[in-house]
mmCIF file of C-alpha atoms and ligand atoms in Angstrom:
data_model
loop_
_atom_site.group_PDB
_atom_site.id
_atom_site.type_symbol
_atom_site.label_atom_id
_atom_site.label_comp_id
_atom_site.label_asym_id
_atom_site.label_seq_id
_atom_site.Cartn_x
_atom_site.Cartn_y
_atom_site.Cartn_z
ATOM 1 C CA UNK A 83 149.658 130.939 165.286
ATOM 2 C CA UNK A 84 146.553 128.850 164.662
ATOM 3 C CA UNK A 85 146.150 125.412 166.199
ATOM 4 C CA UNK A 86 146.296 124.018 162.658
ATOM 5 C CA UNK A 87 149.884 124.961 161.804
ATOM 6 C CA UNK A 88 152.097 121.921 161.460
ATOM 7 C CA UNK A 89 154.398 121.436 164.439
ATOM 8 C CA UNK A 90 157.258 121.359 161.903
ATOM 9 C CA UNK A 91 156.912 125.134 161.548
ATOM 10 C CA UNK A 92 156.126 126.057 165.138
ATOM 11 C CA UNK A 93 159.676 127.265 165.827
ATOM 12 C CA UNK A 94 160.374 128.732 162.386
ATOM 13 C CA UNK A 95 161.566 132.336 162.421
ATOM 14 C CA UNK A 96 160.572 133.819 159.077
ATOM 15 C CA UNK A 97 162.779 136.159 157.068
ATOM 16 C CA UNK A 98 162.049 139.828 157.714
ATOM 17 C CA UNK A 99 162.320 141.798 154.456
ATOM 18 C CA UNK A 100 163.563 145.382 154.521
ATOM 19 C CA UNK A 101 160.788 147.842 155.300
ATOM 20 C CA UNK A 102 158.606 149.061 152.440
ATOM 21 C CA UNK A 103 156.610 151.681 154.372
ATOM 22 C CA UNK A 104 153.721 153.448 152.652
ATOM 23 C CA UNK A 105 153.212 156.273 155.168
ATOM 24 C CA UNK A 106 155.465 158.831 153.456
ATOM 25 C CA UNK A 107 157.783 159.257 150.529
ATOM 26 C CA UNK A 108 161.096 158.040 151.946
ATOM 27 C CA UNK A 109 164.479 158.136 150.277
ATOM 28 C CA UNK A 110 164.889 154.375 150.155
ATOM 29 C CA UNK A 111 168.446 153.319 150.853
ATOM 30 C CA UNK A 112 167.465 150.135 152.706
ATOM 31 C CA UNK A 113 166.880 147.294 150.233
ATOM 32 C CA UNK A 114 169.654 147.713 147.643
ATOM 33 C CA UNK A 115 167.311 148.496 144.763
ATOM 34 C CA UNK A 116 168.514 150.528 141.806
ATOM 35 C CA UNK A 117 167.560 154.210 141.864
ATOM 36 C CA UNK A 118 167.268 154.038 138.060
ATOM 37 C CA UNK A 119 164.114 152.837 136.256
ATOM 38 C CA UNK A 120 164.293 150.040 133.677
ATOM 39 C CA UNK A 121 165.609 151.120 130.233
ATOM 40 C CA UNK A 122 162.849 152.668 128.055
ATOM 41 C CA UNK A 123 163.053 149.665 125.702
ATOM 42 C CA UNK A 124 162.125 147.372 128.602
ATOM 43 C CA UNK A 125 158.950 149.314 129.262
ATOM 44 C CA UNK A 126 158.079 149.212 125.547
ATOM 45 C CA UNK A 127 158.704 145.452 125.322
ATOM 46 C CA UNK A 128 156.296 144.769 128.161
ATOM 47 C CA UNK A 129 153.622 147.111 126.828
ATOM 48 C CA UNK A 130 153.873 146.084 123.204
ATOM 49 C CA UNK A 131 154.056 142.348 123.284
ATOM 50 C CA UNK A 132 152.898 140.831 126.484
ATOM 51 C CA UNK A 133 150.102 142.630 128.326
ATOM 52 C CA UNK A 134 147.552 141.575 125.680
ATOM 53 C CA UNK A 135 148.580 137.936 126.139
ATOM 54 C CA UNK A 136 148.119 137.677 129.862
ATOM 55 C CA UNK A 137 145.224 135.291 129.290
ATOM 56 C CA UNK A 138 147.831 132.681 128.317
ATOM 57 C CA UNK A 139 150.246 130.882 130.626
ATOM 58 C CA UNK A 140 153.909 131.723 130.174
ATOM 59 C CA UNK A 141 156.391 129.228 128.692
ATOM 60 C CA UNK A 142 157.203 126.960 131.659
ATOM 61 C CA UNK A 143 160.660 126.358 130.190
ATOM 62 C CA UNK A 144 161.343 130.058 129.667
ATOM 63 C CA UNK A 145 163.097 129.178 126.421
ATOM 64 C CA UNK A 146 163.321 132.659 124.837
ATOM 65 C CA UNK A 147 164.822 134.132 127.994
ATOM 66 C CA UNK A 148 167.155 131.202 128.609
ATOM 67 C CA UNK A 149 168.393 131.463 125.013
ATOM 68 C CA UNK A 150 169.076 135.177 125.467
ATOM 69 C CA UNK A 151 170.926 134.546 128.733
ATOM 70 C CA UNK A 152 172.863 131.624 127.229
ATOM 71 C CA UNK A 153 174.077 133.839 124.392
ATOM 72 C CA UNK A 154 174.955 136.668 126.776
ATOM 73 C CA UNK A 155 177.014 134.430 129.085
ATOM 74 C CA UNK A 156 178.481 132.047 126.503
ATOM 75 C CA UNK A 157 176.819 128.908 127.895
ATOM 76 C CA UNK A 158 174.110 126.524 126.716
ATOM 77 C CA UNK A 159 170.418 126.720 127.547
ATOM 78 C CA UNK A 160 170.662 123.558 129.640
ATOM 79 C CA UNK A 161 173.130 125.358 131.915
ATOM 80 C CA UNK A 162 170.485 127.924 132.937
ATOM 81 C CA UNK A 163 167.777 127.799 135.572
ATOM 82 C CA UNK A 164 165.208 130.582 136.080
ATOM 83 C CA UNK A 165 163.641 131.466 139.414
ATOM 84 C CA UNK A 166 161.192 133.982 140.842
ATOM 85 C CA UNK A 167 163.961 136.139 142.314
ATOM 86 C CA UNK A 168 167.191 134.646 143.600
ATOM 87 C CA UNK A 169 165.347 134.056 146.872
ATOM 88 C CA UNK A 170 163.392 131.304 145.127
ATOM 89 C CA UNK A 171 166.604 129.944 143.663
ATOM 90 C CA UNK A 172 168.145 129.744 147.134
ATOM 91 C CA UNK A 173 165.013 127.978 148.332
ATOM 92 C CA UNK A 174 165.420 125.335 145.629
ATOM 93 C CA UNK A 175 169.135 124.941 146.431
ATOM 94 C CA UNK A 176 168.452 124.218 150.106
ATOM 95 C CA UNK A 177 165.503 121.963 149.234
ATOM 96 C CA UNK A 178 167.313 120.016 146.513
ATOM 97 C CA UNK A 179 170.809 119.430 147.808
ATOM 98 C CA UNK A 180 170.835 119.656 151.604
ATOM 99 C CA UNK A 181 169.644 117.089 154.137
ATOM 100 C CA UNK A 182 170.728 115.241 157.301
ATOM 101 C CA UNK A 183 173.640 113.631 155.461
ATOM 102 C CA UNK A 184 174.550 116.747 153.533
ATOM 103 C CA UNK A 185 174.614 119.675 155.946
ATOM 104 C CA UNK A 186 175.060 123.238 154.789
ATOM 105 C CA UNK A 187 177.573 125.915 155.763
ATOM 106 C CA UNK A 188 177.515 129.677 155.202
ATOM 107 C CA UNK A 189 179.175 132.715 156.795
ATOM 108 C CA UNK A 190 177.894 133.810 160.216
ATOM 109 C CA UNK A 191 177.328 137.321 158.918
ATOM 110 C CA UNK A 192 175.701 137.170 155.520
ATOM 111 C CA UNK A 193 172.337 137.254 153.783
ATOM 112 C CA UNK A 194 169.609 136.677 156.377
ATOM 113 C CA UNK A 195 167.660 134.242 154.241
ATOM 114 C CA UNK A 196 170.292 131.460 154.457
ATOM 115 C CA UNK A 197 169.533 130.568 158.105
ATOM 116 C CA UNK A 198 165.800 130.805 157.401
ATOM 117 C CA UNK A 199 165.999 128.158 154.664
ATOM 118 C CA UNK A 200 168.229 125.996 156.881
ATOM 119 C CA UNK A 201 165.583 126.223 159.593
ATOM 120 C CA UNK A 202 162.653 125.711 157.184
ATOM 121 C CA UNK A 203 164.133 122.391 156.013
ATOM 122 C CA UNK A 204 165.463 121.531 159.506
ATOM 123 C CA UNK A 205 168.980 121.152 158.177
ATOM 124 C CA UNK A 206 172.123 120.617 160.159
ATOM 125 C CA UNK A 207 173.953 123.864 159.450
ATOM 126 C CA UNK A 208 177.222 125.575 160.340
ATOM 127 C CA UNK A 209 177.634 129.329 160.505
ATOM 128 C CA UNK A 210 181.316 129.949 159.820
ATOM 129 C CA UNK A 211 182.517 133.085 161.641
ATOM 130 C CA UNK A 212 184.034 135.886 159.609
ATOM 131 C CA UNK A 213 187.565 136.901 160.591
ATOM 132 C CA UNK A 214 188.808 140.263 161.893
ATOM 133 C CA UNK A 215 187.306 143.185 159.959
ATOM 134 C CA UNK A 216 184.425 141.004 158.649
ATOM 135 C CA UNK A 217 186.888 139.249 156.304
ATOM 136 C CA UNK A 218 185.769 135.963 154.808
ATOM 137 C CA UNK A 219 188.713 133.533 154.968
ATOM 138 C CA UNK A 220 188.504 131.064 152.041
ATOM 139 C CA UNK A 221 190.570 128.463 153.950
ATOM 140 C CA UNK A 222 187.656 128.153 156.410
ATOM 141 C CA UNK A 223 185.595 126.620 153.593
ATOM 142 C CA UNK A 224 188.189 124.345 151.978
ATOM 143 C CA UNK A 225 187.627 120.607 152.341
ATOM 144 C CA UNK A 226 184.855 120.980 154.921
ATOM 145 C CA UNK A 227 182.699 118.259 153.348
ATOM 146 C CA UNK A 228 179.481 120.287 153.480
ATOM 147 C CA UNK A 229 177.313 122.084 150.976
ATOM 148 C CA UNK A 230 178.308 125.739 150.936
ATOM 149 C CA UNK A 231 176.536 129.023 150.218
ATOM 150 C CA UNK A 232 178.621 132.180 149.932
ATOM 151 C CA UNK A 233 177.438 135.615 148.841
ATOM 152 C CA UNK A 234 180.186 137.276 146.813
ATOM 153 C CA UNK A 235 180.336 140.209 147.393
ATOM 154 C CA UNK A 236 179.037 139.405 150.824
ATOM 155 C CA UNK A 237 176.024 141.213 152.261
ATOM 156 C CA UNK A 238 175.788 143.334 154.325
ATOM 157 C CA UNK A 239 179.565 143.892 154.393
ATOM 158 C CA UNK A 240 180.164 144.454 150.640
ATOM 159 C CA UNK A 241 183.504 142.599 150.816
ATOM 160 C CA UNK A 242 184.510 140.047 148.207
ATOM 161 C CA UNK A 243 186.880 137.136 147.667
ATOM 162 C CA UNK A 244 188.750 136.326 144.447
ATOM 163 C CA UNK A 245 187.738 133.856 141.727
ATOM 164 C CA UNK A 246 190.892 131.840 142.589
ATOM 165 C CA UNK A 247 189.688 131.536 146.187
ATOM 166 C CA UNK A 248 186.277 130.373 145.006
ATOM 167 C CA UNK A 249 187.921 127.806 142.740
ATOM 168 C CA UNK A 250 189.892 126.395 145.692
ATOM 169 C CA UNK A 251 186.689 126.084 147.744
ATOM 170 C CA UNK A 252 184.802 124.365 144.905
ATOM 171 C CA UNK A 253 187.714 122.039 144.073
ATOM 172 C CA UNK A 254 188.276 121.006 147.673
ATOM 173 C CA UNK A 255 184.628 119.978 148.230
ATOM 174 C CA UNK A 256 184.067 117.838 145.127
ATOM 175 C CA UNK A 257 181.237 115.792 146.649
ATOM 176 C CA UNK A 258 179.227 118.788 147.792
ATOM 177 C CA UNK A 259 177.294 121.510 146.017
ATOM 178 C CA UNK A 260 178.619 125.055 146.252
ATOM 179 C CA UNK A 261 176.344 128.020 145.572
ATOM 180 C CA UNK A 262 178.003 131.379 144.925
ATOM 181 C CA UNK A 263 175.362 134.084 145.289
ATOM 182 C CA UNK A 264 176.448 136.919 142.994
ATOM 183 C CA UNK A 265 173.490 139.238 143.634
ATOM 184 C CA UNK A 266 175.880 142.220 143.768
ATOM 185 C CA UNK A 267 178.572 141.165 141.306
ATOM 186 C CA UNK A 268 177.964 143.867 138.693
ATOM 187 C CA UNK A 269 179.155 146.812 140.769
ATOM 188 C CA UNK A 270 182.879 146.213 140.325
ATOM 189 C CA UNK A 271 183.245 142.572 141.365
ATOM 190 C CA UNK A 272 184.769 139.690 139.399
ATOM 191 C CA UNK A 273 182.241 136.978 138.528
ATOM 192 C CA UNK A 274 183.124 133.299 138.904
ATOM 193 C CA UNK A 275 180.797 132.377 136.015
ATOM 194 C CA UNK A 276 183.762 131.139 133.916
ATOM 195 C CA UNK A 277 184.178 128.360 136.525
ATOM 196 C CA UNK A 278 180.591 127.160 136.121
ATOM 197 C CA UNK A 279 181.380 125.124 133.001
ATOM 198 C CA UNK A 280 184.402 123.552 134.701
ATOM 199 C CA UNK A 281 182.998 122.124 137.940
ATOM 200 C CA UNK A 282 179.925 119.917 138.201
ATOM 201 C CA UNK A 283 179.341 120.958 141.843
ATOM 202 C CA UNK A 284 179.225 124.744 141.302
ATOM 203 C CA UNK A 285 176.095 126.860 140.893
ATOM 204 C CA UNK A 286 176.426 130.575 140.282
ATOM 205 C CA UNK A 287 173.365 132.600 141.198
ATOM 206 C CA UNK A 288 172.555 136.077 139.907
ATOM 207 C CA UNK A 289 169.563 138.381 140.081
ATOM 208 C CA UNK A 290 167.840 141.010 137.940
ATOM 209 C CA UNK A 291 166.896 142.930 141.111
ATOM 210 C CA UNK A 292 169.975 145.120 141.556
ATOM 211 C CA UNK A 293 172.176 145.981 138.540
ATOM 212 C CA UNK A 294 169.284 145.312 136.133
ATOM 213 C CA UNK A 295 166.686 147.534 137.887
ATOM 214 C CA UNK A 296 164.020 144.809 137.948
ATOM 215 C CA UNK A 297 163.430 144.075 141.647
ATOM 216 C CA UNK A 298 159.672 144.363 141.118
ATOM 217 C CA UNK A 299 159.761 141.829 138.267
ATOM 218 C CA UNK A 300 161.219 139.081 140.491
ATOM 219 C CA UNK A 301 163.806 137.227 138.447
ATOM 220 C CA UNK A 302 166.911 135.306 139.429
ATOM 221 C CA UNK A 303 168.901 132.750 137.489
ATOM 222 C CA UNK A 304 171.553 130.130 138.112
ATOM 223 C CA UNK A 305 174.268 128.862 135.807
ATOM 224 C CA UNK A 306 175.715 125.419 136.420
ATOM 225 C CA UNK A 307 176.128 121.888 135.122
ATOM 226 C CA UNK A 308 173.096 120.404 133.294
ATOM 227 C CA UNK A 309 172.770 117.762 136.041
ATOM 228 C CA UNK A 310 172.441 120.366 138.827
ATOM 229 C CA UNK A 311 170.074 122.464 136.691
ATOM 230 C CA UNK A 312 167.978 119.341 136.025
ATOM 231 C CA UNK A 313 167.687 118.672 139.770
ATOM 232 C CA UNK A 314 166.522 122.225 140.430
ATOM 233 C CA UNK A 315 164.011 121.911 137.601
ATOM 234 C CA UNK A 316 162.612 118.704 139.061
ATOM 235 C CA UNK A 317 161.772 120.613 142.243
ATOM 236 C CA UNK A 318 160.478 123.617 140.339
ATOM 237 C CA UNK A 319 158.059 121.412 138.403
ATOM 238 C CA UNK A 320 157.025 119.893 141.728
ATOM 239 C CA UNK A 321 156.156 123.263 143.237
ATOM 240 C CA UNK A 322 155.304 125.884 140.572
ATOM 241 C CA UNK A 323 156.073 125.198 136.925
ATOM 242 C CA UNK A 324 154.983 128.713 135.832
ATOM 243 C CA UNK A 325 157.255 130.508 138.251
ATOM 244 C CA UNK A 326 158.253 133.332 135.873
ATOM 245 C CA UNK A 327 155.421 135.425 134.490
ATOM 246 C CA UNK A 328 155.135 136.671 130.909
ATOM 247 C CA UNK A 329 155.766 140.351 131.672
ATOM 248 C CA UNK A 330 158.955 139.595 133.550
ATOM 249 C CA UNK A 331 160.292 137.361 130.791
ATOM 250 C CA UNK A 332 159.666 140.049 128.145
ATOM 251 C CA UNK A 333 161.219 142.702 130.395
ATOM 252 C CA UNK A 334 164.262 140.539 131.095
ATOM 253 C CA UNK A 335 164.999 139.855 127.417
ATOM 254 C CA UNK A 336 164.835 143.567 126.620
ATOM 255 C CA UNK A 337 167.028 144.226 129.672
ATOM 256 C CA UNK A 338 169.806 141.959 128.392
ATOM 257 C CA UNK A 339 169.562 143.630 124.982
ATOM 258 C CA UNK A 340 170.184 147.007 126.639
ATOM 259 C CA UNK A 341 173.197 146.114 128.765
ATOM 260 C CA UNK A 342 174.916 149.421 127.902
ATOM 261 C CA UNK A 343 172.260 151.404 129.796
ATOM 262 C CA UNK A 344 172.796 149.289 132.920
ATOM 263 C CA UNK A 345 176.611 149.379 132.640
ATOM 264 C CA UNK A 346 176.387 153.140 132.639
ATOM 265 C CA UNK A 347 174.092 153.123 135.703
ATOM 266 C CA UNK A 348 176.542 150.832 137.492
ATOM 267 C CA UNK A 349 179.381 153.250 136.737
ATOM 268 C CA UNK A 350 177.337 156.077 138.302
ATOM 269 C CA UNK A 351 176.572 153.932 141.384
ATOM 270 C CA UNK A 352 180.275 153.128 141.797
ATOM 271 C CA UNK A 353 181.153 156.835 141.552
ATOM 272 C CA UNK A 354 178.458 157.664 144.106
ATOM 273 C CA UNK A 355 179.798 154.895 146.349
ATOM 274 C CA UNK A 356 183.262 156.511 146.423
ATOM 275 C CA UNK A 357 181.729 159.958 146.852
ATOM 276 C CA UNK A 358 179.587 158.851 149.806
ATOM 277 C CA UNK A 359 182.391 156.833 151.434
ATOM 278 C CA UNK A 360 184.750 159.817 151.236
ATOM 279 C CA UNK A 361 182.153 162.262 152.567
ATOM 280 C CA UNK A 362 181.360 159.934 155.487
ATOM 281 C CA UNK A 363 185.095 159.540 156.145
ATOM 282 C CA UNK A 364 185.377 163.308 156.574
ATOM 283 C CA UNK A 365 182.604 163.053 159.188
ATOM 284 C CA UNK A 366 184.563 160.410 161.117
ATOM 285 C CA UNK A 367 182.697 157.326 159.868
ATOM 286 C CA UNK A 368 184.438 154.004 159.311
ATOM 287 C CA UNK A 369 183.235 152.362 156.074
ATOM 288 C CA UNK A 370 184.264 148.945 154.775
ATOM 289 C CA UNK A 371 185.607 148.855 151.211
ATOM 290 C CA UNK A 372 182.635 147.744 149.104
ATOM 291 C CA UNK A 373 182.240 146.137 145.701
ATOM 292 C CA UNK A 374 178.446 146.228 145.930
ATOM 293 C CA UNK A 375 175.707 148.845 145.496
ATOM 294 C CA UNK A 376 175.721 149.481 149.247
ATOM 295 C CA UNK A 377 178.177 150.360 151.961
ATOM 296 C CA UNK A 378 178.493 149.110 155.522
ATOM 297 C CA UNK A 379 179.412 151.992 157.762
ATOM 298 C CA UNK A 380 179.597 153.045 161.404
ATOM 299 C CA UNK A 381 179.813 156.321 163.205
ATOM 300 C CA UNK A 382 182.015 156.500 166.287
ATOM 301 C CA UNK A 383 179.608 158.928 167.986
ATOM 302 C CA UNK A 384 176.106 157.662 167.156
ATOM 303 C CA UNK A 385 175.358 153.944 167.384
ATOM 304 C CA UNK A 386 173.802 152.096 164.437
ATOM 305 C CA UNK A 387 170.317 151.801 165.905
ATOM 306 C CA UNK A 388 170.108 155.467 166.736
ATOM 307 C CA UNK A 389 171.466 156.537 163.340
ATOM 308 C CA UNK A 390 168.841 154.347 161.636
ATOM 309 C CA UNK A 391 165.996 155.807 163.739
ATOM 310 C CA UNK A 392 167.115 159.415 163.365
ATOM 311 C CA UNK A 393 167.494 159.024 159.608
ATOM 312 C CA UNK A 394 164.061 157.420 159.346
ATOM 313 C CA UNK A 395 162.508 160.300 161.277
ATOM 314 C CA UNK A 396 164.047 162.581 158.637
ATOM 315 C CA UNK A 397 162.674 160.555 155.712
ATOM 316 C CA UNK A 398 165.734 158.435 154.856
ATOM 317 C CA UNK A 399 165.617 154.652 155.239
ATOM 318 C CA UNK A 400 168.772 152.606 155.775
ATOM 319 C CA UNK A 401 169.132 149.064 157.154
ATOM 320 C CA UNK A 402 170.207 148.162 160.674
ATOM 321 C CA UNK A 403 170.331 144.814 162.475
ATOM 322 C CA UNK A 404 170.183 144.274 166.226
ATOM 323 C CA UNK A 405 172.651 141.366 165.994
ATOM 324 C CA UNK A 406 175.406 142.202 168.552
ATOM 325 C CA UNK A 407 178.417 141.809 166.183
ATOM 326 C CA UNK A 408 177.001 144.366 163.750
ATOM 327 C CA UNK A 409 174.766 146.513 165.969
ATOM 328 C CA UNK A 410 177.131 149.510 165.584
ATOM 329 C CA UNK A 411 176.802 149.431 161.812
ATOM 330 C CA UNK A 412 174.270 150.482 159.170
ATOM 331 C CA UNK A 413 173.996 149.300 155.591
ATOM 332 C CA UNK A 414 173.324 152.128 153.184
ATOM 333 C CA UNK A 415 172.239 151.455 149.602
ATOM 334 C CA UNK A 416 173.967 153.686 147.073
ATOM 335 C CA UNK A 417 171.389 155.697 145.163
ATOM 336 C CA UNK A 418 171.525 158.699 142.844
ATOM 337 C CA UNK A 419 173.820 161.634 143.661
ATOM 338 C CA UNK A 420 170.780 163.675 144.771
ATOM 339 C CA UNK A 421 169.687 160.922 147.165
ATOM 340 C CA UNK A 422 173.194 160.569 148.607
ATOM 341 C CA UNK A 423 173.445 164.342 149.112
ATOM 342 C CA UNK A 424 170.180 164.336 151.076
ATOM 343 C CA UNK A 425 171.415 161.325 153.107
ATOM 344 C CA UNK A 426 174.679 163.145 153.905
ATOM 345 C CA UNK A 427 172.859 166.345 154.819
ATOM 346 C CA UNK A 428 170.659 164.415 157.286
ATOM 347 C CA UNK A 429 173.723 162.653 158.740
ATOM 348 C CA UNK A 430 175.384 166.043 159.353
ATOM 349 C CA UNK A 431 172.227 167.279 161.097
ATOM 350 C CA UNK A 432 172.150 164.193 163.333
ATOM 351 C CA UNK A 433 175.826 164.536 164.228
ATOM 352 C CA UNK A 434 175.353 168.205 165.107
ATOM 353 C CA UNK A 435 172.487 167.338 167.460
ATOM 354 C CA UNK A 436 174.589 164.601 169.064
ATOM 355 C CA UNK A 437 177.413 167.041 169.957
HETATM 356 N N1 LIG B 570 171.146 137.267 147.734
HETATM 357 C C1 LIG B 570 171.568 138.335 148.419
HETATM 358 C C2 LIG B 570 172.951 138.326 148.970
HETATM 359 C C3 LIG B 570 170.708 139.420 148.625
HETATM 360 O O1 LIG B 570 171.101 140.471 149.349
HETATM 361 C C4 LIG B 570 169.410 139.391 148.065
HETATM 362 C C5 LIG B 570 168.467 140.575 148.164
HETATM 363 N N2 LIG B 570 168.060 141.045 149.261
HETATM 364 C C6 LIG B 570 169.023 138.252 147.383
HETATM 365 C C7 LIG B 570 169.914 137.212 147.209
HETATM 366 C C8 LIG B 570 167.619 138.095 146.846
HETATM 367 O O2 LIG B 570 167.357 138.935 145.787
HETATM 368 P P1 LIG B 570 166.159 138.683 144.793
HETATM 369 O O3 LIG B 570 165.264 137.631 145.376
HETATM 370 O O4 LIG B 570 165.488 140.005 144.666
HETATM 371 O O5 LIG B 570 166.793 138.216 143.510
#
């Protein structure tokens, strides 16, 4: 730390992204990316239309993309906000709606960026413990009089709550903003987007990074009431009005136009999720039921940290956290069948050595 850093940030613990090592060609099952490339039409759209126009700024309102999304989700353009990944969207949510008078609450085991934003903005915050079996109990969020952020399905557990439960939470906190982070909704979950038109305090956040194979393009979006979207936009124009670049906007429009390709990929991921869960079960692993493109799993014989290290030494990356409540567990992204077979083969090797 230099002597010039503002004291406000002296105690800030930054988010640590999943490793992206360059030293060898790992099988990457650690950051919940899609194993499938963008649809061919997406690559063509970027090449054909936009690369030659990179001398020009992108549309700061992202109108073409917002129109495409509005049509796809049956809402109006003014219900849609675009961000540079859903991480940026979360940043704007914490910045816009939370302060000393309006504290924020989120589950104690969830996406690691929530506490970082709470700390960045020095917000009073409550981490609501999960119940037995990492279950999120909706009652714990009803009428709490705080802004709320919930990932549904939750990460890293993969568990989800119903749209009815979300509606009860939103209804019972009418004077507070509720953000439902649906980063992983397209792998068998039920989206609460239909509620977004009904409640002025609900924002639903999605990303192009997982189901839509565009993690490198950095695009997230929120759907909510025009008033909430307007507030987010005010902050966006006060930080970076050109937050979505031209190539990403062109790629995203072509992505939405090729939904069938991504639906099919999601079906394959869900099949591979069952396949991997069953194979691990035969090896004695306990795996939580998941509605996401990852599983949360533990081995009774090899602790989470050791499994992570041994897999990494064999060229397979998974995610492990040292946090005591989840130190036994690893989160494994579901990739292609070939990737999952290599993962399982390495797990068998590790178990054999541990005998
Ligand atoms: N929310 C959750 C729950 C996540 O796991 C992630 C990805 N790590 C994000 C949001 C952010 O995704 P992105 O910024 O790539 O849209």
